[in-house]
PDB file of C-alpha atoms in Angstrom:
ATOM      1  CA  GLN A   1      22.217   4.427  10.961  1.00 89.00           C
ATOM      2  CA  VAL A   2      19.352   2.126  10.018  1.00 94.00           C
ATOM      3  CA  GLN A   3      18.849  -1.609  10.379  1.00 97.00           C
ATOM      4  CA  LEU A   4      16.998  -3.480   7.659  1.00 98.00           C
ATOM      5  CA  VAL A   5      15.264  -6.829   8.026  1.00 98.00           C
ATOM      6  CA  GLU A   6      13.810  -8.618   5.011  1.00 98.00           C
ATOM      7  CA  SER A   7      11.093 -11.254   5.109  1.00 98.00           C
ATOM      8  CA  GLY A   8       8.498 -12.829   2.873  1.00 98.00           C
ATOM      9  CA  GLY A   9      10.670 -15.036   0.714  1.00 97.00           C
ATOM     10  CA  GLY A  10       9.766 -18.622  -0.040  1.00 97.00           C
ATOM     11  CA  SER A  11       9.237 -21.250  -2.694  1.00 98.00           C
ATOM     12  CA  VAL A  12       6.605 -20.809  -5.376  1.00 98.00           C
ATOM     13  CA  GLN A  13       5.798 -22.255  -8.753  1.00 98.00           C
ATOM     14  CA  ALA A  14       6.294 -20.315 -11.942  1.00 98.00           C
ATOM     15  CA  GLY A  15       3.494 -17.831 -12.449  1.00 97.00           C
ATOM     16  CA  GLY A  16       3.016 -17.365  -8.731  1.00 98.00           C
ATOM     17  CA  SER A  17       3.410 -14.288  -6.566  1.00 98.00           C
ATOM     18  CA  LEU A  18       5.286 -13.218  -3.465  1.00 98.00           C
ATOM     19  CA  ARG A  19       5.462 -10.029  -1.442  1.00 98.00           C
ATOM     20  CA  LEU A  20       8.773  -9.246   0.191  1.00 98.00           C
ATOM     21  CA  SER A  21       9.022  -6.893   3.158  1.00 98.00           C
ATOM     22  CA  CYS A  22      11.892  -4.786   4.400  1.00 98.00           C
ATOM     23  CA  ALA A  23      11.358  -3.461   7.909  1.00 98.00           C
ATOM     24  CA  ALA A  24      13.525  -0.468   8.754  1.00 97.00           C
ATOM     25  CA  SER A  25      14.521   0.661  12.230  1.00 96.00           C
ATOM     26  CA  ALA A  26      14.140   4.320  11.308  1.00 93.00           C
ATOM     27  CA  GLN A  27      11.913   6.558   9.230  1.00 92.00           C
ATOM     28  CA  ILE A  28      12.345   5.882   5.545  1.00 90.00           C
ATOM     29  CA  ALA A  29      10.130   8.433   3.834  1.00 87.00           C
ATOM     30  CA  GLY A  30      12.024  11.591   2.989  1.00 88.00           C
ATOM     31  CA  THR A  31      15.173  10.236   4.568  1.00 91.00           C
ATOM     32  CA  TYR A  32      16.622   7.359   2.586  1.00 94.00           C
ATOM     33  CA  CYS A  33      16.980   6.143  -0.928  1.00 95.00           C
ATOM     34  CA  MET A  34      15.683   2.554  -0.782  1.00 96.00           C
ATOM     35  CA  ALA A  35      16.301  -0.289  -3.170  1.00 96.00           C
ATOM     36  CA  TRP A  36      15.877  -3.986  -3.762  1.00 97.00           C
ATOM     37  CA  PHE A  37      18.730  -6.039  -5.153  1.00 97.00           C
ATOM     38  CA  ARG A  38      19.029  -9.748  -5.829  1.00 97.00           C
ATOM     39  CA  GLN A  39      21.806 -12.265  -6.221  1.00 97.00           C
ATOM     40  CA  ALA A  40      21.432 -15.632  -7.867  1.00 96.00           C
ATOM     41  CA  PRO A  41      23.940 -18.435  -7.202  1.00 92.00           C
ATOM     42  CA  GLY A  42      27.139 -17.833  -9.103  1.00 94.00           C
ATOM     43  CA  LYS A  43      26.028 -14.412 -10.317  1.00 95.00           C
ATOM     44  CA  GLU A  44      26.705 -10.841  -9.316  1.00 95.00           C
ATOM     45  CA  ARG A  45      24.255  -8.897  -7.188  1.00 95.00           C
ATOM     46  CA  GLU A  46      21.961  -6.850  -9.407  1.00 94.00           C
ATOM     47  CA  GLY A  47      19.441  -4.114  -8.945  1.00 95.00           C
ATOM     48  CA  VAL A  48      15.715  -4.852  -9.040  1.00 95.00           C
ATOM     49  CA  ALA A  49      13.848  -1.687  -8.084  1.00 95.00           C
ATOM     50  CA  LEU A  50      14.262   1.460  -6.059  1.00 95.00           C
ATOM     51  CA  MET A  51      12.182   4.106  -4.347  1.00 95.00           C
ATOM     52  CA  ASN A  52      13.497   7.597  -3.951  1.00 93.00           C
ATOM     53  CA  ALA A  53      12.936   9.653  -0.811  1.00 88.00           C
ATOM     54  CA  THR A  54      10.107  11.448  -2.631  1.00 88.00           C
ATOM     55  CA  GLY A  55       8.352   8.182  -3.413  1.00 90.00           C
ATOM     56  CA  THR A  56       9.251   7.963  -7.086  1.00 92.00           C
ATOM     57  CA  THR A  57      10.166   4.498  -8.278  1.00 92.00           C
ATOM     58  CA  SER A  58      12.508   3.008 -10.817  1.00 92.00           C
ATOM     59  CA  TYR A  59      12.710  -0.555 -12.113  1.00 92.00           C
ATOM     60  CA  THR A  60      15.059  -2.639 -14.177  1.00 89.00           C
ATOM     61  CA  TYR A  61      13.724  -3.493 -17.599  1.00 81.00           C
ATOM     62  CA  PHE A  62      13.279  -7.193 -16.928  1.00 80.00           C
ATOM     63  CA  ASN A  63      10.789  -6.763 -14.103  1.00 82.00           C
ATOM     64  CA  LYS A  64       9.102  -3.429 -14.687  1.00 74.00           C
ATOM     65  CA  ASP A  65       5.743  -4.955 -15.591  1.00 89.00           C
ATOM     66  CA  ARG A  66       5.822  -7.695 -12.964  1.00 95.00           C
ATOM     67  CA  PHE A  67       7.261  -6.132  -9.829  1.00 96.00           C
ATOM     68  CA  THR A  68       5.986  -3.210  -7.765  1.00 96.00           C
ATOM     69  CA  VAL A  69       7.797  -1.440  -4.946  1.00 96.00           C
ATOM     70  CA  SER A  70       5.802   0.389  -2.308  1.00 96.00           C
ATOM     71  CA  LEU A  71       6.217   1.913   1.134  1.00 96.00           C
ATOM     72  CA  ASP A  72       4.120   1.849   4.279  1.00 95.00           C
ATOM     73  CA  ASN A  73       5.187   5.040   6.020  1.00 93.00           C
ATOM     74  CA  ALA A  74       3.516   4.173   9.296  1.00 94.00           C
ATOM     75  CA  LYS A  75       5.386   0.878   9.520  1.00 95.00           C
ATOM     76  CA  ASN A  76       8.645   2.105   7.983  1.00 95.00           C
ATOM     77  CA  THR A  77       8.435  -0.939   5.758  1.00 97.00           C
ATOM     78  CA  LEU A  78       9.346  -1.225   2.095  1.00 97.00           C
ATOM     79  CA  TYR A  79       7.623  -3.876   0.012  1.00 98.00           C
ATOM     80  CA  LEU A  80       8.372  -5.640  -3.248  1.00 98.00           C
ATOM     81  CA  GLU A  81       5.308  -7.226  -4.811  1.00 97.00           C
ATOM     82  CA  MET A  82       6.391  -9.829  -7.366  1.00 97.00           C
ATOM     83  CA  ASN A  83       3.917 -11.332  -9.811  1.00 97.00           C
ATOM     84  CA  SER A  84       4.224 -13.773 -12.718  1.00 96.00           C
ATOM     85  CA  LEU A  85       7.386 -15.148 -11.177  1.00 97.00           C
ATOM     86  CA  LYS A  86       9.808 -17.055 -13.378  1.00 96.00           C
ATOM     87  CA  PRO A  87      12.483 -19.616 -12.494  1.00 96.00           C
ATOM     88  CA  GLU A  88      15.110 -17.018 -13.416  1.00 95.00           C
ATOM     89  CA  ASP A  89      13.806 -14.845 -10.574  1.00 96.00           C
ATOM     90  CA  THR A  90      15.260 -17.362  -8.124  1.00 97.00           C
ATOM     91  CA  ALA A  91      17.752 -15.488  -5.949  1.00 98.00           C
ATOM     92  CA  MET A  92      18.491 -14.027  -2.558  1.00 98.00           C
ATOM     93  CA  TYR A  93      16.725 -10.682  -2.395  1.00 98.00           C
ATOM     94  CA  TYR A  94      18.293  -7.834  -0.432  1.00 98.00           C
ATOM     95  CA  CYS A  95      16.954  -4.527   0.796  1.00 98.00           C
ATOM     96  CA  ALA A  96      19.342  -1.575   0.803  1.00 97.00           C
ATOM     97  CA  ALA A  97      19.254   2.010   2.007  1.00 96.00           C
ATOM     98  CA  ASP A  98      21.375   5.109   1.652  1.00 95.00           C
ATOM     99  CA  PRO A  99      20.956   8.556   3.227  1.00 93.00           C
ATOM    100  CA  ARG A 100      22.148  10.403   0.126  1.00 90.00           C
ATOM    101  CA  ILE A 101      18.988  11.722  -1.459  1.00 87.00           C
ATOM    102  CA  PRO A 102      17.820  11.789  -4.134  1.00 89.00           C
ATOM    103  CA  CYS A 103      19.107   8.357  -5.132  1.00 91.00           C
ATOM    104  CA  LEU A 104      22.442   8.681  -6.900  1.00 89.00           C
ATOM    105  CA  SER A 105      21.396   6.520  -9.839  1.00 89.00           C
ATOM    106  CA  SER A 106      18.272   5.249 -11.519  1.00 88.00           C
ATOM    107  CA  MET A 107      17.817   1.520 -11.863  1.00 87.00           C
ATOM    108  CA  ALA A 108      18.871   1.726 -15.487  1.00 86.00           C
ATOM    109  CA  THR A 109      22.187   3.267 -14.426  1.00 88.00           C
ATOM    110  CA  ILE A 110      22.552   0.791 -11.577  1.00 90.00           C
ATOM    111  CA  GLN A 111      22.132  -2.016 -14.053  1.00 87.00           C
ATOM    112  CA  ALA A 112      24.811  -0.494 -16.269  1.00 86.00           C
ATOM    113  CA  LEU A 113      27.213   0.026 -13.346  1.00 86.00           C
ATOM    114  CA  GLY A 114      26.935  -3.568 -12.186  1.00 86.00           C
ATOM    115  CA  VAL A 115      28.645  -4.323  -8.882  1.00 87.00           C
ATOM    116  CA  LEU A 116      30.009  -0.771  -8.704  1.00 86.00           C
ATOM    117  CA  ALA A 117      26.471   0.355  -7.951  1.00 89.00           C
ATOM    118  CA  LEU A 118      26.515  -1.530  -4.654  1.00 91.00           C
ATOM    119  CA  ASN A 119      28.736   1.237  -3.278  1.00 89.00           C
ATOM    120  CA  GLU A 120      25.821   3.654  -3.596  1.00 92.00           C
ATOM    121  CA  TYR A 121      24.012   1.933  -0.715  1.00 95.00           C
ATOM    122  CA  ARG A 122      25.431   2.123   2.781  1.00 96.00           C
ATOM    123  CA  TYR A 123      23.034  -0.174   4.640  1.00 97.00           C
ATOM    124  CA  TRP A 124      21.989  -3.703   3.727  1.00 98.00           C
ATOM    125  CA  GLY A 125      19.689  -6.336   5.136  1.00 98.00           C
ATOM    126  CA  GLN A 126      20.561 -10.001   5.485  1.00 97.00           C
ATOM    127  CA  GLY A 127      18.435 -11.083   2.539  1.00 98.00           C
ATOM    128  CA  THR A 128      15.450 -13.346   1.984  1.00 98.00           C
ATOM    129  CA  GLN A 129      15.494 -16.327  -0.367  1.00 98.00           C
ATOM    130  CA  VAL A 130      13.080 -16.605  -3.285  1.00 98.00           C
ATOM    131  CA  THR A 131      12.897 -19.894  -5.168  1.00 98.00           C
ATOM    132  CA  VAL A 132      10.707 -20.299  -8.244  1.00 98.00           C
ATOM    133  CA  SER A 133      10.198 -23.776  -9.654  1.00 97.00           C
ATOM    134  CA  SER A 134       9.092 -24.578 -13.194  1.00 94.00           C
TER     135      SER A 134
END
């Protein structure tokens, strides 16, 4: 079992940047499939990016060139660097983990599965709010 705690959210203007953190209570590298999801008000939770246990990454098409996921092994912390933020990026951002490795689905498949993809992740953090103003 692993506990996940997100931080780093906040309010920024369009074009700005934020770095979200997900601190895990256990070793991530080589152990868990890790992912970032987000949920905007009135919308379903959707995938943003993932990192496989081997360190390979996968992004949804709408953020591939703006967001970067990375891992600090020593701190067992997953990051999501978000640049060129847009108002439509406003959402609660969640970190998720699952011990089934490699990750069951790529982000493209997760996007296609919709809410069904949430079942592929056993552990979730409480979320951190990101608000982007125009």
